[in-house]
Coordinates of C-alpha atoms in Angstrom, one line a residue:
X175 CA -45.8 -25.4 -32.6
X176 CA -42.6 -24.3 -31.3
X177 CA -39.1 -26.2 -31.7
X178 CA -38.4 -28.4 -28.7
X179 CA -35.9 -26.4 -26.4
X180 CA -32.6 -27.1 -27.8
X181 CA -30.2 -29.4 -25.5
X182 CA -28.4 -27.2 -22.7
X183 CA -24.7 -26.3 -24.1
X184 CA -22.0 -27.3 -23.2
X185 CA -20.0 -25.7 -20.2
X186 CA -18.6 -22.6 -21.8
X187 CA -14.9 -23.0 -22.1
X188 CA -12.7 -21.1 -19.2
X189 CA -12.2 -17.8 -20.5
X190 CA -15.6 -16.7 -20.9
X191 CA -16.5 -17.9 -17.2
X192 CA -18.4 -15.4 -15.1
X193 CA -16.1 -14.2 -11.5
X194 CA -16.7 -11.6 -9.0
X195 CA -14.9 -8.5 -9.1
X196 CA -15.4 -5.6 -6.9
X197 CA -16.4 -2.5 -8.5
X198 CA -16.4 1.4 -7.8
X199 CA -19.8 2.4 -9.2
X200 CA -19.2 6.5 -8.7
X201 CA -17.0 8.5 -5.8
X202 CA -18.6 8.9 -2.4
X203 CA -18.9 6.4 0.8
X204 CA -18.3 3.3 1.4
X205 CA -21.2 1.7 -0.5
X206 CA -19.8 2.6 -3.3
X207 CA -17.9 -0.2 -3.7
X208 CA -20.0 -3.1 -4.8
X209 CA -19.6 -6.8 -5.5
X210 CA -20.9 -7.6 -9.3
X211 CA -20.0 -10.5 -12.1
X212 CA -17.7 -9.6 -15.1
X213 CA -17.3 -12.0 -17.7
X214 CA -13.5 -12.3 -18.9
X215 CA -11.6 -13.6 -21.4
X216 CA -8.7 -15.4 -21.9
X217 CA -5.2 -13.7 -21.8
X218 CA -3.8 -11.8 -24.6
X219 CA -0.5 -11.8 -26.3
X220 CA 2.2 -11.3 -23.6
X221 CA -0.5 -11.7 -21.0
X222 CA -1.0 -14.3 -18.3
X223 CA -4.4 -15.3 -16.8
X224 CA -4.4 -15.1 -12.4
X225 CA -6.7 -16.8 -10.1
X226 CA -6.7 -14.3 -8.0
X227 CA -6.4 -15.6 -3.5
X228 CA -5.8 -12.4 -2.2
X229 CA -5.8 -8.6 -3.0
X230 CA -4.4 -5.6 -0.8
X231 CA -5.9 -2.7 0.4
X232 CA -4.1 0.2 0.4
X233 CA -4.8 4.1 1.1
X234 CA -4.8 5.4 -3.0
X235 CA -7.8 3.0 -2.7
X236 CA -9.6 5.1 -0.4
X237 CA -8.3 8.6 -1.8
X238 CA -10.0 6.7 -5.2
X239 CA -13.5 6.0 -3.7
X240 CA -13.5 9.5 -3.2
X241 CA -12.4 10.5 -6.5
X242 CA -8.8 12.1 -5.2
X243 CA -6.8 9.5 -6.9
X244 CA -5.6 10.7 -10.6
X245 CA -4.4 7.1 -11.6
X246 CA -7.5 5.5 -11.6
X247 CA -10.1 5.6 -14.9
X248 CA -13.6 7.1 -14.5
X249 CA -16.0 4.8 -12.9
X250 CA -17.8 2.2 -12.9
X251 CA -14.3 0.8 -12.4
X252 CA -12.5 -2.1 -10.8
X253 CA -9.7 -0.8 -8.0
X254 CA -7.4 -2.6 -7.1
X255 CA -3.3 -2.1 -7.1
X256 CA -1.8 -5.0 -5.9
X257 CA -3.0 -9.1 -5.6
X258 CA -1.7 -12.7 -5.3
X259 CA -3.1 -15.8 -7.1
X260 CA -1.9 -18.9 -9.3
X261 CA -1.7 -18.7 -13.1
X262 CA -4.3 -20.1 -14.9
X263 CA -3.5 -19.9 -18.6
X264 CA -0.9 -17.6 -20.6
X265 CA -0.8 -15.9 -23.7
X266 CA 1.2 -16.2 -26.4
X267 CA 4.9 -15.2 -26.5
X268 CA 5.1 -15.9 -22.5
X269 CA 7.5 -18.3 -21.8
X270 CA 8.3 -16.9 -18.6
X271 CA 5.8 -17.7 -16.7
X272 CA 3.9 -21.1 -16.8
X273 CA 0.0 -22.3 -15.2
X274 CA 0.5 -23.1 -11.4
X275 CA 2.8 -20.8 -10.8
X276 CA 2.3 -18.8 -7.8
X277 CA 2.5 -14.9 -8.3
X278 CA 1.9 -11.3 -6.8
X279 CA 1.1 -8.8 -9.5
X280 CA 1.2 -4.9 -8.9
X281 CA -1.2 -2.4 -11.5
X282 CA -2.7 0.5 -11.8
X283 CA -5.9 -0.4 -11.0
X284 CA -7.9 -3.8 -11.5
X285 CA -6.9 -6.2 -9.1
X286 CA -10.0 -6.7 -7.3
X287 CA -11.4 -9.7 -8.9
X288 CA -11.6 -13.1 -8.8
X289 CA -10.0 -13.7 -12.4
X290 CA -7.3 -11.2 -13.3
X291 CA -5.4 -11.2 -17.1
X292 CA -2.6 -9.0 -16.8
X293 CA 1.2 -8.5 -18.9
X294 CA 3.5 -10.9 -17.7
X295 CA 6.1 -8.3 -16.6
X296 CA 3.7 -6.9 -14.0
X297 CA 3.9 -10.6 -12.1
X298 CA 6.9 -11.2 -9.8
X299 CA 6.8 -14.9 -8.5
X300 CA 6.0 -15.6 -4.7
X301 CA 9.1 -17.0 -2.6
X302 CA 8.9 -20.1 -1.2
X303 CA 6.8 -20.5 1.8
X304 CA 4.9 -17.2 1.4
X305 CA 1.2 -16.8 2.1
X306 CA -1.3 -15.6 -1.0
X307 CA -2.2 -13.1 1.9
X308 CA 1.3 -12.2 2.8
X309 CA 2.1 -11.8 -0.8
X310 CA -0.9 -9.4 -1.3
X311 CA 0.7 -7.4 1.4
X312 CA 4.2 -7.2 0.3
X313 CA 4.5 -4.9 -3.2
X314 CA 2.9 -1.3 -2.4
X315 CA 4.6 -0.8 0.7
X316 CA 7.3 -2.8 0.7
X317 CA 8.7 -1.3 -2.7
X318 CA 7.2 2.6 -1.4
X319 CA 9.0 2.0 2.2
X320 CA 12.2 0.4 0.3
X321 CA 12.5 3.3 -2.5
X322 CA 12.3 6.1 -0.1
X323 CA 14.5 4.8 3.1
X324 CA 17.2 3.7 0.4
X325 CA 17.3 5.1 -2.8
X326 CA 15.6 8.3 -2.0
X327 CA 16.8 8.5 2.0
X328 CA 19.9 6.8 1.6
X329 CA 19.3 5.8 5.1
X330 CA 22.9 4.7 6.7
X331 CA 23.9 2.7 9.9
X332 CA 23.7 5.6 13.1
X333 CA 20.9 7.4 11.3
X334 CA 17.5 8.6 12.8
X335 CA 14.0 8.3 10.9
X336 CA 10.6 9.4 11.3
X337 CA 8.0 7.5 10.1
X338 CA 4.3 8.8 10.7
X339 CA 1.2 5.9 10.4
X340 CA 3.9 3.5 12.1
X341 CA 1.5 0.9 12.3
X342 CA 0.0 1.1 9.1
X343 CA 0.9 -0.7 6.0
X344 CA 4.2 1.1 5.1
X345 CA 4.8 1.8 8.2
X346 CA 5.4 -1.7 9.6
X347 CA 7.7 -2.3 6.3
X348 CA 9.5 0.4 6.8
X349 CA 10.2 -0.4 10.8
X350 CA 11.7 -3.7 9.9
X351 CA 13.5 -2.7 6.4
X352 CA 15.0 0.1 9.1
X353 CA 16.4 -3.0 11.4
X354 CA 18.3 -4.3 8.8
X355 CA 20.8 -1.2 8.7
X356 CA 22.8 -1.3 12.1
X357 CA 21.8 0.9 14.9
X358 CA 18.6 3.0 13.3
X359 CA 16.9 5.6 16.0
X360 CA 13.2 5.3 14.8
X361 CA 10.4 7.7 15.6
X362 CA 7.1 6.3 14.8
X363 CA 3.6 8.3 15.2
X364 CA 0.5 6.3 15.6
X365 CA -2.7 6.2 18.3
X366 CA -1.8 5.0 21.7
X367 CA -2.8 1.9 21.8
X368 CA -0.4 1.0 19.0
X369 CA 2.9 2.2 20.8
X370 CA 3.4 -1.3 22.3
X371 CA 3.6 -3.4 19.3
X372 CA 5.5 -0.7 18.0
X373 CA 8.2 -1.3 20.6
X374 CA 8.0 -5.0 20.0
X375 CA 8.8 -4.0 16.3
X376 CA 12.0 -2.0 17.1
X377 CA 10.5 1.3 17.1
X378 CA 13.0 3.5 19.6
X379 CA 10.5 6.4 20.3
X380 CA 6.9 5.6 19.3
X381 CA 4.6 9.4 19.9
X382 CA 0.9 9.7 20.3
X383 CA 0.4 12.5 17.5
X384 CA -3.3 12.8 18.9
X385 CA -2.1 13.7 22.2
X386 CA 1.1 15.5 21.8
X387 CA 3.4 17.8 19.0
X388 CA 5.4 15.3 17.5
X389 CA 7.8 17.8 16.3
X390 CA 8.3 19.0 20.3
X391 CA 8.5 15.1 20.7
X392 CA 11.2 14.4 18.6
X393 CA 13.4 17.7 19.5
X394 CA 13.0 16.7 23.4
X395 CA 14.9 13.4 22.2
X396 CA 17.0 14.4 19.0
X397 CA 17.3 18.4 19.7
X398 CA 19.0 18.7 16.0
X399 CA 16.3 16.9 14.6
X400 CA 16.3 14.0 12.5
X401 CA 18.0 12.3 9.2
X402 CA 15.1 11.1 7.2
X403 CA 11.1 12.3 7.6
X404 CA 8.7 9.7 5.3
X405 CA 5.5 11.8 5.2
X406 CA 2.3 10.6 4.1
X407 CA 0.7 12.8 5.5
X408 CA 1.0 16.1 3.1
X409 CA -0.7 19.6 4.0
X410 CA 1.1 21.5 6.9
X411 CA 3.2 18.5 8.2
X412 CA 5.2 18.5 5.0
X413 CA 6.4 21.8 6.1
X414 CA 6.6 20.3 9.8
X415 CA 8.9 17.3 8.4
X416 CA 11.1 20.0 6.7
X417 CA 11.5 21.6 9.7
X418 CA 12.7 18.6 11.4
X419 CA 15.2 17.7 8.9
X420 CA 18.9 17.5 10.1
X421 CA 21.6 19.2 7.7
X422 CA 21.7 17.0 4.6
X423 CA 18.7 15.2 6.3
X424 CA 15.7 14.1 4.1
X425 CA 12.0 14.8 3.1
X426 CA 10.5 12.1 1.0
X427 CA 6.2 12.9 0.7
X428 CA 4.6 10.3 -0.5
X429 CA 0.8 10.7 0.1
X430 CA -1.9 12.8 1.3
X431 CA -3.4 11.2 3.9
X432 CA -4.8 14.5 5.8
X433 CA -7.2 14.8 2.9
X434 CA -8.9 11.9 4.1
X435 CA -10.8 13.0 7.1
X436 CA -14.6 11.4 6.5
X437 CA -16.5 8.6 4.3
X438 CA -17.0 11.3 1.6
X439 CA -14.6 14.2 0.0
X440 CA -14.7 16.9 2.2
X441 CA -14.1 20.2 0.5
X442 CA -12.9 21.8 3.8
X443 CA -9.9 19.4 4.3
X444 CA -8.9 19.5 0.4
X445 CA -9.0 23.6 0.6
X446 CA -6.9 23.5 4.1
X447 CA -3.9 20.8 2.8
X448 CA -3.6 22.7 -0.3
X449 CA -3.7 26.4 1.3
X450 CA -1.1 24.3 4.0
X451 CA 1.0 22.6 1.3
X452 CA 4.3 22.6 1.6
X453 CA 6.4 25.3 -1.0
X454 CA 9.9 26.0 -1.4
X455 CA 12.0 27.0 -3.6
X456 CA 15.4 25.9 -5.1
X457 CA 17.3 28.8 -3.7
X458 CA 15.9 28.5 -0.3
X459 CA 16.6 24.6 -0.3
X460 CA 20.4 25.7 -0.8
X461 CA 20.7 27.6 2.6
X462 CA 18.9 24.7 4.2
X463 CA 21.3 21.9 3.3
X464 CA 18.2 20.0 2.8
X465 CA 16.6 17.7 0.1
X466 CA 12.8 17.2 -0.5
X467 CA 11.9 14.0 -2.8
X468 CA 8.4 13.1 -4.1
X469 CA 7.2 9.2 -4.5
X470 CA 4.4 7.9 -6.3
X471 CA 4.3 4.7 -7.5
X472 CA 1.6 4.6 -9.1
X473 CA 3.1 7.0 -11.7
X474 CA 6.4 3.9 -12.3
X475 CA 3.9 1.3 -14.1
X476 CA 6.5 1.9 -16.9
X477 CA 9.4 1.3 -14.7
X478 CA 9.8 -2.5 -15.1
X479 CA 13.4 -2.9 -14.6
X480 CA 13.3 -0.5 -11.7
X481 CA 10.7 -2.1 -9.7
X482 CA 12.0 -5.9 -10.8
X483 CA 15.5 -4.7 -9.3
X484 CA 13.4 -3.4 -5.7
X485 CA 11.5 -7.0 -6.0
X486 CA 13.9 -8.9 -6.2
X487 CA 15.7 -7.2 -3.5
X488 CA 12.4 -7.7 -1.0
X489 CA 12.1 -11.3 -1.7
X490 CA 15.6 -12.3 -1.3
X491 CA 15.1 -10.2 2.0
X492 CA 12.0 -12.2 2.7
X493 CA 14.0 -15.8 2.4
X494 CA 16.3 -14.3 4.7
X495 CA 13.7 -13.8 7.5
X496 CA 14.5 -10.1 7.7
X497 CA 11.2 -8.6 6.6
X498 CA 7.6 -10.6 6.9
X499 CA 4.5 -8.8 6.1
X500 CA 2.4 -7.9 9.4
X501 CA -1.9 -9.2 8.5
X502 CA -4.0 -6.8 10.2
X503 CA -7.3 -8.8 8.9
X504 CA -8.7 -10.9 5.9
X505 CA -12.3 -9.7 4.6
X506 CA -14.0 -11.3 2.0
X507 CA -15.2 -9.5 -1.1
X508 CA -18.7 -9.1 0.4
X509 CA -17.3 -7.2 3.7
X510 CA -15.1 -4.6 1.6
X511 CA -17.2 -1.2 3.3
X512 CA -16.0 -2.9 6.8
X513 CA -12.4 -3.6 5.5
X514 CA -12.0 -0.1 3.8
X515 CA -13.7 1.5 7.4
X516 CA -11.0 -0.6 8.9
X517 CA -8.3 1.3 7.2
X518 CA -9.8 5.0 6.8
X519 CA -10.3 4.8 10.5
X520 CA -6.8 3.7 11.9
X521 CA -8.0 0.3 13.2
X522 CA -5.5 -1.5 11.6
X523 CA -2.3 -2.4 12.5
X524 CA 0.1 -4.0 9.8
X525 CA -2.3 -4.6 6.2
X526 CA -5.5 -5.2 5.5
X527 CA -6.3 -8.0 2.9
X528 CA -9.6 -8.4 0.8
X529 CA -10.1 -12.5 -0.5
X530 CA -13.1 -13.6 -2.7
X531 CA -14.3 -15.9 -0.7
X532 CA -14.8 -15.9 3.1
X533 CA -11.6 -16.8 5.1
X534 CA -11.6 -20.4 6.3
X535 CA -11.9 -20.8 10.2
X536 CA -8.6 -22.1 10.5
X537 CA -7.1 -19.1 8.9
X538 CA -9.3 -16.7 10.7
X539 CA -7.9 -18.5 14.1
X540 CA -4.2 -18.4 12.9
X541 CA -4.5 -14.7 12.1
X542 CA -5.4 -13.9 15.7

């Protein structure tokens, strides 16, 4: 006869415990990103383990759901660049961090999951009184927007900038990092219906790129151009930006958002941003008196002194009041294909946050 059922086990201890994460299961729409359970471990040597409250969302995300991202590992695969959660255990040799305390973390990839064990030097500790959802918000485009206006733009008091996607996530950090150098002209592009809060925001000249040439825009106003052009964009308004460019002014490209143009890679828009990429060549640039600077941070994950320095910088900014990351809108794991439609589609204005679970009402009513 067979052996009575044993006695249930015990609980299994932490580490093993089953979370959520979000997944890419293979490149294409929106589907493709599904909610599954992992099973994780405990952290390793220099690592600490992070409940994770809050994740961003940000554009390399979509470029990697269509496979157009080259930092991100094959799939299936967990996305995932930036979150905010509370140490839960650490590994050994950590002694700078502790459990409870309340960090953001920036990676590769990853982030998207409830638990989260990652090296100790990728967390940076929240400041006081900021939101897990704030938090998620802050490192992608706060450090992107901060590295290009000031170490690669240099931007000074008297200058001009244009920033295209004004209302998006780097956009809004770069709007109020440009505020706190004295008497910045800003040009922002983004959709009508945007252009108000933009004005609220301190934007001087905001431009309705679906409407109008925003390079005939900004010579109407600034006929010499301007000082500093931050183009996500890539394709033929790289070469559009160049043209706009002061002497000494500017070009910093950091993205390729005119590749994203539908759910799905669309071979049309890839072959017409690479026959429209920008070229130029070191002797040309000389009889420009121009400089053209390429960001990716994805490709700094070695960078830790770099990136701390930039940190530290944004969070002492934070305490002062000067910058606060703008919440577009808090989805929960299971509403990812709506958040990510959100973004690809230009809803949003400021970030849009993923959470594990579904957003209290109170929050929901606070964030409106």
């Amino acid at each position: 006869e067979a052996p009575a059922a044993p006695e249930q086990p015990p609980e299994p201890p932490a580490e093993a415990a089953e979370h959520r994460a979000l997944v890419l299961t293979g490149f294409g729409g929106y589907e493709k990103v599904k909610v599954q359970t992992r099973r994780g471990g405990g952290p390793g040597p220099g690592e600490v383990s992070v409940r994770v409250r809050a994740c961003g969302l940000n554009f390399a995300d979509l470029l990697a759901r269509q496979g157009l991202y080259d930092r991100l590992p094959a799939p299936p695969v967990c996305p995932g660049m930036e979150c905010a959660g509370t140490v839960r255990a650490v590994g050994d040799g950590v002694s700078e961090r502790q459990v409870g305390d309340k960090v953001m973390i920036l990676a590769r990839s990853g982030l998207w999951q409830e638990v989260v064990n990652v090296p100790a030097s990728q967390t940076f500790l929240m400041p006081e009184g900021m939101s897990f959802e704030e938090a998620a918000a802050l490192l992608v485009n706060y450090i992107t927007a901060y590295m290009v206006l000031f170490d690669f733009g240099n931007l000074r008091p008297n200058q001009s900038v244009l920033i295209h996607m004004a209302a998006g996530g780097v956009g809004t950090a770069a709007i109020q990092l440009c505020k706190t150098v004295e008497n910045v002209t800003i040009f922002g592009t983004a959709s009508a219906s945007k252009h108000e809060f933009l004005k609220e925001r301190g934007v001087t000249h905001p431009i309705d790129y679906r409407t109008m040439d925003y390079a005939e825009e900004v010579r109407k106003i600034s006929p010499k151009g301007v000082d500093i052009v931050l183009d996500p964009l890539g394709g033929a308004d790289t070469s559009k930006a160049f043209n706009l460019l002061k002497p000494m002014g500017k070009l910093i490209t950091y993205g390729v958002a005119n590749l994203l143009t539908g759910q799905k890679k669309n071979l049309m828009a890839m072959a017409k941003t690479w026959w429209n990429q920008f070229s130029i060549n070191a002797l040309q640039l000389l009889h420009h008196n121009k400089a053209v600077c390429g960001y990716h941070l994805g490709y700094m994950d070695e960078e830790f002194e770099l990136i701390g320095g930039v940190v530290a910088k944004l969070v002492n900014l934070y305490s002062q009041g000067k910058i606060k990351p703008k919440i577009d809108s808090v989805w929960p794991f299971d509403q990812v294909a709506d958040a990510m439609r959100q973004m690809q589609e230009k809803k949003n204005v400021g970030k849009v946050i993923l959470v594990p679970e579904a957003p209290k009402e109170e929050s929901k009513k606070e964030e409106n």
